[in-house]
Amino acid sequence: MAGPILVVDDDQFFRRVAADMLSKRGYRVVIADSASQALQEAERTPFDLVITDVVMPVMDGMALTAKLRERDPEQEVILVSSRTDVKGSAMALAAGVSSVLTKPVEETDLLLVTERCLERAQLRRERAQLQNENLEFTR
């Protein structure tokens, strides 16, 4: 079972639409309207995936990604932007985000990218569990 997904955007409409798309597929979704609220949520709950807008007041999605990565270098992050410039997408991918989607986000695109990210998160959990079991076995 996938862990919760955090959706971060200062636009209430996008938060609701994204949360509805994911919830109807059975995913547990937590929403935040700012990067600071997202960081507070991340303190309380480990998220398998964070979906965040790039352009937000005070702290943007790139800065949020960097802060989340300080806690968990393998945190799965999808950036969502209304900008379509390739340079911004290339910078985001170079920063280690899993994917970049352009608003308006198509439901099929969001679900496909989400499934891929959650599969990677699950594989990392399984790998860590196997490593722990191997350590216990060798003792």
Steps between C-alpha positions, in 0.01 A plus 500: 500500500633840402562759767332837492552757228549868580356752252637854542367800311389851589216458249202343679344383172807298400534351849141382493512364142829314558381362834173383341682331209727312737242424769259339257784257413529404865805709593516672838552871435602784731486856368703808591454855374863607548851364519520578871181304567639217286817489711289483816299212352824324400621526862191308614462251217742333261363538147574260217441782253480879504328680213575871514445812296817679393382859543378576851544801727781507760653162407468350152477133406872472423594629847240270657650207310846587632370516860318168463812343350704612803281268710468222245738511202282250313168683550285460188391845377287602202514869409199659336527830316297720271828593327597292200863604462740215448777667701289496818409135449863408436607680818232319700601161364867580567401583860371147530124533472328193364296679238371837384140544389346805334168650609231427416598148602333216315364234736665216307840674516469566873396143575773346284778708655357443849497123451862501383612708798315281746649187344850644550418588861372146559813347345720715727304382807534137393874543434551655844305218662710238320821675602384502863407133481840417350674687781299312758572170328875563494502576872 
